mmCIF file of N, CA and C in Angstrom:
data_model
loop_
_atom_site.group_PDB
_atom_site.id
_atom_site.type_symbol
_atom_site.label_atom_id
_atom_site.label_comp_id
_atom_site.label_asym_id
_atom_site.label_seq_id
_atom_site.Cartn_x
_atom_site.Cartn_y
_atom_site.Cartn_z
ATOM 1 N N MET A 1068 1.450 -1.137 -0.148
ATOM 2 C CA MET A 1068 -0.008 0.184 0.308
ATOM 3 C C MET A 1068 0.979 1.237 -0.149
ATOM 4 N N GLU A 1069 0.291 1.944 -0.675
ATOM 5 C CA GLU A 1069 0.969 3.781 -0.683
ATOM 6 C C GLU A 1069 0.869 4.294 -0.021
ATOM 7 N N THR A 1070 2.057 5.404 0.064
ATOM 8 C CA THR A 1070 1.980 6.179 1.589
ATOM 9 C C THR A 1070 0.646 7.197 1.012
ATOM 10 N N PHE A 1071 -0.298 8.243 1.666
ATOM 11 C CA PHE A 1071 -1.052 9.239 1.409
ATOM 12 C C PHE A 1071 -0.012 10.266 0.923
ATOM 13 N N ARG A 1072 0.394 10.861 0.182
ATOM 14 C CA ARG A 1072 0.945 12.417 0.188
ATOM 15 C C ARG A 1072 -0.026 12.852 -0.392
ATOM 16 N N PHE A 1073 -0.002 14.401 -0.071
ATOM 17 C CA PHE A 1073 -1.481 15.537 -0.413
ATOM 18 C C PHE A 1073 -0.075 16.058 -1.378
ATOM 19 N N GLU A 1074 -1.480 16.374 -2.382
ATOM 20 C CA GLU A 1074 -0.334 17.508 -3.792
ATOM 21 C C GLU A 1074 -0.694 18.916 -3.473
ATOM 22 N N ALA A 1075 0.071 19.353 -3.642
ATOM 23 C CA ALA A 1075 -0.260 21.256 -3.314
ATOM 24 C C ALA A 1075 -1.082 21.347 -4.170
ATOM 25 N N TRP A 1076 -0.912 20.853 -5.453
ATOM 26 C CA TRP A 1076 -1.637 21.525 -7.343
ATOM 27 C C TRP A 1076 -3.074 20.952 -6.951
ATOM 28 N N TRP A 1077 -3.197 20.242 -5.809
ATOM 29 C CA TRP A 1077 -5.335 20.031 -5.360
ATOM 30 C C TRP A 1077 -5.824 20.984 -4.742
ATOM 31 N N LEU A 1078 -5.070 22.174 -4.425
ATOM 32 C CA LEU A 1078 -6.106 23.234 -4.152
ATOM 33 C C LEU A 1078 -6.644 24.713 -5.069
ATOM 34 N N MET A 1079 -5.925 24.099 -5.966
ATOM 35 C CA MET A 1079 -5.924 24.923 -7.375
ATOM 36 C C MET A 1079 -7.161 24.324 -8.161
ATOM 37 N N GLU A 1080 -7.886 22.918 -7.534
ATOM 38 C CA GLU A 1080 -8.723 22.344 -8.438
ATOM 39 C C GLU A 1080 -10.334 23.102 -7.957
ATOM 40 N N GLU A 1081 -11.325 23.369 -9.214
ATOM 41 C CA GLU A 1081 -12.426 24.218 -8.209
ATOM 42 C C GLU A 1081 -12.889 23.803 -7.363
ATOM 43 N N ILE A 1082 -13.007 21.831 -8.132
ATOM 44 C CA ILE A 1082 -13.799 21.149 -6.851
ATOM 45 C C ILE A 1082 -13.290 20.703 -5.957
ATOM 46 N N PHE A 1083 -12.160 20.876 -5.374
ATOM 47 C CA PHE A 1083 -11.223 20.417 -4.772
ATOM 48 C C PHE A 1083 -12.605 20.713 -3.035
ATOM 49 N N GLU A 1084 -12.677 22.089 -2.370
ATOM 50 C CA GLU A 1084 -13.231 22.041 -1.849
ATOM 51 C C GLU A 1084 -14.889 21.031 -1.387
ATOM 52 N N THR A 1085 -15.595 20.673 -2.628
ATOM 53 C CA THR A 1085 -16.310 20.058 -2.794
ATOM 54 C C THR A 1085 -16.123 18.930 -2.931
ATOM 55 N N GLU A 1086 -14.636 18.129 -2.549
ATOM 56 C CA GLU A 1086 -14.596 16.538 -2.236
ATOM 57 C C GLU A 1086 -14.507 16.587 -1.085
ATOM 58 N N LEU A 1087 -13.020 17.888 -0.559
ATOM 59 C CA LEU A 1087 -13.247 17.464 1.012
ATOM 60 C C LEU A 1087 -13.678 17.401 1.477
ATOM 61 N N GLU A 1088 -15.129 18.265 1.285
ATOM 62 C CA GLU A 1088 -16.045 18.420 2.059
ATOM 63 C C GLU A 1088 -17.100 16.673 1.643
ATOM 64 N N TYR A 1089 -16.618 15.704 1.068
ATOM 65 C CA TYR A 1089 -17.304 14.532 0.348
ATOM 66 C C TYR A 1089 -16.729 13.365 1.492
ATOM 67 N N LEU A 1090 -15.004 13.936 1.633
ATOM 68 C CA LEU A 1090 -14.145 13.000 2.275
ATOM 69 C C LEU A 1090 -14.763 12.856 3.795
ATOM 70 N N LYS A 1091 -14.835 14.220 4.674
ATOM 71 C CA LYS A 1091 -15.457 14.630 5.085
ATOM 72 C C LYS A 1091 -16.475 13.742 6.247
ATOM 73 N N SER A 1092 -17.314 13.564 5.108
ATOM 74 C CA SER A 1092 -18.421 13.015 5.719
ATOM 75 C C SER A 1092 -19.168 11.979 4.895
ATOM 76 N N GLU A 1093 -18.216 11.119 4.635
ATOM 77 C CA GLU A 1093 -17.814 9.496 4.145
ATOM 78 C C GLU A 1093 -16.859 9.149 5.476
ATOM 79 N N LEU A 1094 -16.019 9.663 5.969
ATOM 80 C CA LEU A 1094 -15.066 9.391 7.614
ATOM 81 C C LEU A 1094 -15.621 9.305 8.298
ATOM 82 N N GLU A 1095 -17.003 10.887 8.409
ATOM 83 C CA GLU A 1095 -17.756 10.813 10.284
ATOM 84 C C GLU A 1095 -18.328 9.561 9.469
ATOM 85 N N LYS A 1096 -19.363 9.176 8.889
ATOM 86 C CA LYS A 1096 -20.069 8.187 8.727
ATOM 87 C C LYS A 1096 -18.884 6.444 8.854
ATOM 88 N N TRP A 1097 -18.368 6.614 8.609
ATOM 89 C CA TRP A 1097 -16.866 5.142 8.437
ATOM 90 C C TRP A 1097 -17.192 5.547 10.050
ATOM 91 N N ALA A 1098 -16.556 6.244 10.576
ATOM 92 C CA ALA A 1098 -16.399 6.574 12.179
ATOM 93 C C ALA A 1098 -17.328 5.539 13.283
ATOM 94 N N THR A 1099 -18.618 6.849 12.556
ATOM 95 C CA THR A 1099 -19.799 6.100 13.480
ATOM 96 C C THR A 1099 -20.149 4.842 13.562
ATOM 97 N N ARG A 1100 -19.996 4.134 12.350
ATOM 98 C CA ARG A 1100 -20.164 2.938 11.676
ATOM 99 C C ARG A 1100 -19.830 2.057 12.717
ATOM 100 N N ILE A 1101 -18.085 2.566 12.663
ATOM 101 C CA ILE A 1101 -17.038 1.620 13.413
ATOM 102 C C ILE A 1101 -17.753 1.946 15.429
ATOM 103 N N GLY A 1102 -18.233 3.095 15.035
ATOM 104 C CA GLY A 1102 -18.320 3.314 16.649
ATOM 105 C C GLY A 1102 -19.614 2.217 16.848
ATOM 106 N N LEU A 1103 -20.247 2.219 16.642
ATOM 107 C CA LEU A 1103 -21.514 1.436 16.857
ATOM 108 C C LEU A 1103 -20.947 0.007 17.147
ATOM 109 N N SER A 1104 -20.282 -0.444 15.771
ATOM 110 C CA SER A 1104 -20.310 -1.934 16.156
ATOM 111 C C SER A 1104 -19.575 -1.564 17.391
ATOM 112 N N ARG A 1105 -18.724 -1.302 17.498
ATOM 113 C CA ARG A 1105 -17.497 -1.826 18.579
ATOM 114 C C ARG A 1105 -19.065 -1.798 20.063
ATOM 115 N N ASN A 1106 -19.587 -0.833 20.178
ATOM 116 C CA ASN A 1106 -20.019 -0.801 20.950
ATOM 117 C C ASN A 1106 -21.122 -2.224 21.055
ATOM 118 N N ARG A 1107 -21.720 -1.912 20.068
ATOM 119 C CA ARG A 1107 -23.297 -3.530 19.960
ATOM 120 C C ARG A 1107 -21.781 -5.108 20.817
ATOM 121 N N LYS A 1108 -20.669 -5.377 20.511
ATOM 122 C CA LYS A 1108 -19.458 -5.941 20.734
ATOM 123 C C LYS A 1108 -19.724 -5.896 21.973
ATOM 124 N N LYS A 1109 -19.018 -4.877 22.439
ATOM 125 C CA LYS A 1109 -19.155 -4.447 24.107
ATOM 126 C C LYS A 1109 -19.802 -4.804 24.955
ATOM 127 N N GLU A 1110 -21.299 -4.302 24.667
ATOM 128 C CA GLU A 1110 -22.484 -4.585 25.300
ATOM 129 C C GLU A 1110 -22.320 -6.457 24.716
ATOM 130 N N TYR A 1111 -22.245 -7.168 23.899
ATOM 131 C CA TYR A 1111 -22.650 -8.046 24.076
ATOM 132 C C TYR A 1111 -21.383 -8.838 24.682
ATOM 133 N N LEU A 1112 -19.992 -8.518 24.889
ATOM 134 C CA LEU A 1112 -19.292 -9.566 25.726
ATOM 135 C C LEU A 1112 -19.631 -9.565 27.090
ATOM 136 N N ASN A 1113 -19.805 -7.516 27.758
ATOM 137 C CA ASN A 1113 -20.166 -7.686 29.265
ATOM 138 C C ASN A 1113 -21.415 -8.580 29.202
ATOM 139 N N SER A 1114 -22.811 -8.746 28.138
ATOM 140 C CA SER A 1114 -23.638 -9.365 29.207
ATOM 141 C C SER A 1114 -23.605 -10.980 28.831
ATOM 142 N N LYS A 1115 -22.472 -11.101 28.270
ATOM 143 C CA LYS A 1115 -22.257 -13.111 28.331
ATOM 144 C C LYS A 1115 -21.293 -13.017 29.624
ATOM 145 N N LEU A 1116 -20.149 -11.648 29.735
ATOM 146 C CA LEU A 1116 -19.240 -11.786 31.635
ATOM 147 C C LEU A 1116 -20.799 -11.774 32.210
ATOM 148 N N VAL A 1117 -21.262 -11.256 32.619
ATOM 149 C CA VAL A 1117 -22.067 -11.425 33.381
ATOM 150 C C VAL A 1117 -22.791 -12.854 33.957
ATOM 151 N N VAL A 1118 -23.331 -13.434 32.455
ATOM 152 C CA VAL A 1118 -23.865 -14.860 32.506
ATOM 153 C C VAL A 1118 -22.931 -15.870 32.770
ATOM 154 N N LEU A 1119 -21.712 -16.112 32.384
ATOM 155 C CA LEU A 1119 -20.759 -16.764 33.038
ATOM 156 C C LEU A 1119 -20.120 -16.240 34.182
ATOM 157 N N MET A 1120 -19.822 -15.261 35.091
ATOM 158 C CA MET A 1120 -19.385 -14.932 36.599
ATOM 159 C C MET A 1120 -20.656 -15.576 37.052
ATOM 160 N N GLU A 1121 -21.871 -15.287 36.471
ATOM 161 C CA GLU A 1121 -23.091 -15.939 37.218
ATOM 162 C C GLU A 1121 -23.910 -17.897 37.843
ATOM 163 N N ALA A 1122 -22.472 -17.866 35.943
ATOM 164 C CA ALA A 1122 -22.406 -19.575 36.586
ATOM 165 C C ALA A 1122 -21.918 -20.283 37.181
ATOM 166 N N GLU A 1123 -22.375 -21.798 36.748
ATOM 167 C CA GLU A 1123 -21.763 -22.823 37.372
ATOM 168 C C GLU A 1123 -20.339 -22.678 36.622
ATOM 169 N N ARG A 1124 -19.248 -22.476 37.808
ATOM 170 C CA ARG A 1124 -17.782 -23.064 37.465
ATOM 171 C C ARG A 1124 -17.512 -25.027 37.189
ATOM 172 N N THR A 1125 -17.799 -24.783 36.037
ATOM 173 C CA THR A 1125 -16.993 -26.151 35.089
ATOM 174 C C THR A 1125 -16.209 -25.692 34.176
ATOM 175 N N ASP A 1126 -15.630 -26.964 33.893
ATOM 176 C CA ASP A 1126 -14.321 -26.675 33.051
ATOM 177 C C ASP A 1126 -14.909 -25.657 31.461
ATOM 178 N N ASN A 1127 -15.279 -26.213 31.545
ATOM 179 C CA ASN A 1127 -15.898 -25.007 29.219
ATOM 180 C C ASN A 1127 -16.783 -24.106 29.633
ATOM 181 N N ASN A 1128 -16.986 -23.691 30.806
ATOM 182 C CA ASN A 1128 -17.438 -22.688 31.773
ATOM 183 C C ASN A 1128 -16.478 -21.502 31.472
ATOM 184 N N LEU A 1129 -15.486 -22.106 32.445
ATOM 185 C CA LEU A 1129 -14.163 -21.149 32.767
ATOM 186 C C LEU A 1129 -13.491 -20.853 31.861
ATOM 187 N N ALA A 1130 -12.995 -21.971 31.109
ATOM 188 C CA ALA A 1130 -12.766 -22.140 29.468
ATOM 189 C C ALA A 1130 -13.620 -20.988 28.695
ATOM 190 N N GLU A 1131 -14.851 -20.574 28.377
ATOM 191 C CA GLU A 1131 -15.590 -19.469 27.493
ATOM 192 C C GLU A 1131 -15.447 -18.489 28.410
ATOM 193 N N LEU A 1132 -15.111 -18.091 29.678
ATOM 194 C CA LEU A 1132 -15.352 -17.025 30.542
ATOM 195 C C LEU A 1132 -13.811 -16.393 30.135
ATOM 196 N N ILE A 1133 -12.667 -17.215 30.767
ATOM 197 C CA ILE A 1133 -11.325 -16.448 30.323
ATOM 198 C C ILE A 1133 -11.190 -16.152 28.365
ATOM 199 N N ASP A 1134 -12.566 -16.767 27.294
ATOM 200 C CA ASP A 1134 -12.172 -16.628 26.225
ATOM 201 C C ASP A 1134 -12.270 -14.908 25.889
ATOM 202 N N THR A 1135 -13.698 -14.900 26.383
ATOM 203 C CA THR A 1135 -14.372 -13.573 26.725
ATOM 204 C C THR A 1135 -13.821 -13.090 26.918
ATOM 205 N N LYS A 1136 -13.133 -12.749 28.262
ATOM 206 C CA LYS A 1136 -12.449 -11.058 28.679
ATOM 207 C C LYS A 1136 -11.329 -11.342 27.730
ATOM 208 N N ILE A 1137 -10.650 -11.980 27.537
ATOM 209 C CA ILE A 1137 -9.833 -11.725 26.208
ATOM 210 C C ILE A 1137 -9.789 -10.870 25.124
#
């Protein structure tokens, strides 16, 4: 993958600001999706931990508890 490099001549293009606004909005959408996904995963794992912590300590439960904590 090539390293991103800003080109000064881009500033002279008429649509530069429009393109920049588009990129900004798409990055914001992406960041929102990633954040929501992480929050859902965190909630799921926390609820799973609660169930496992309350469950009887068997070898299978302990192994699953360790995997979930990781």
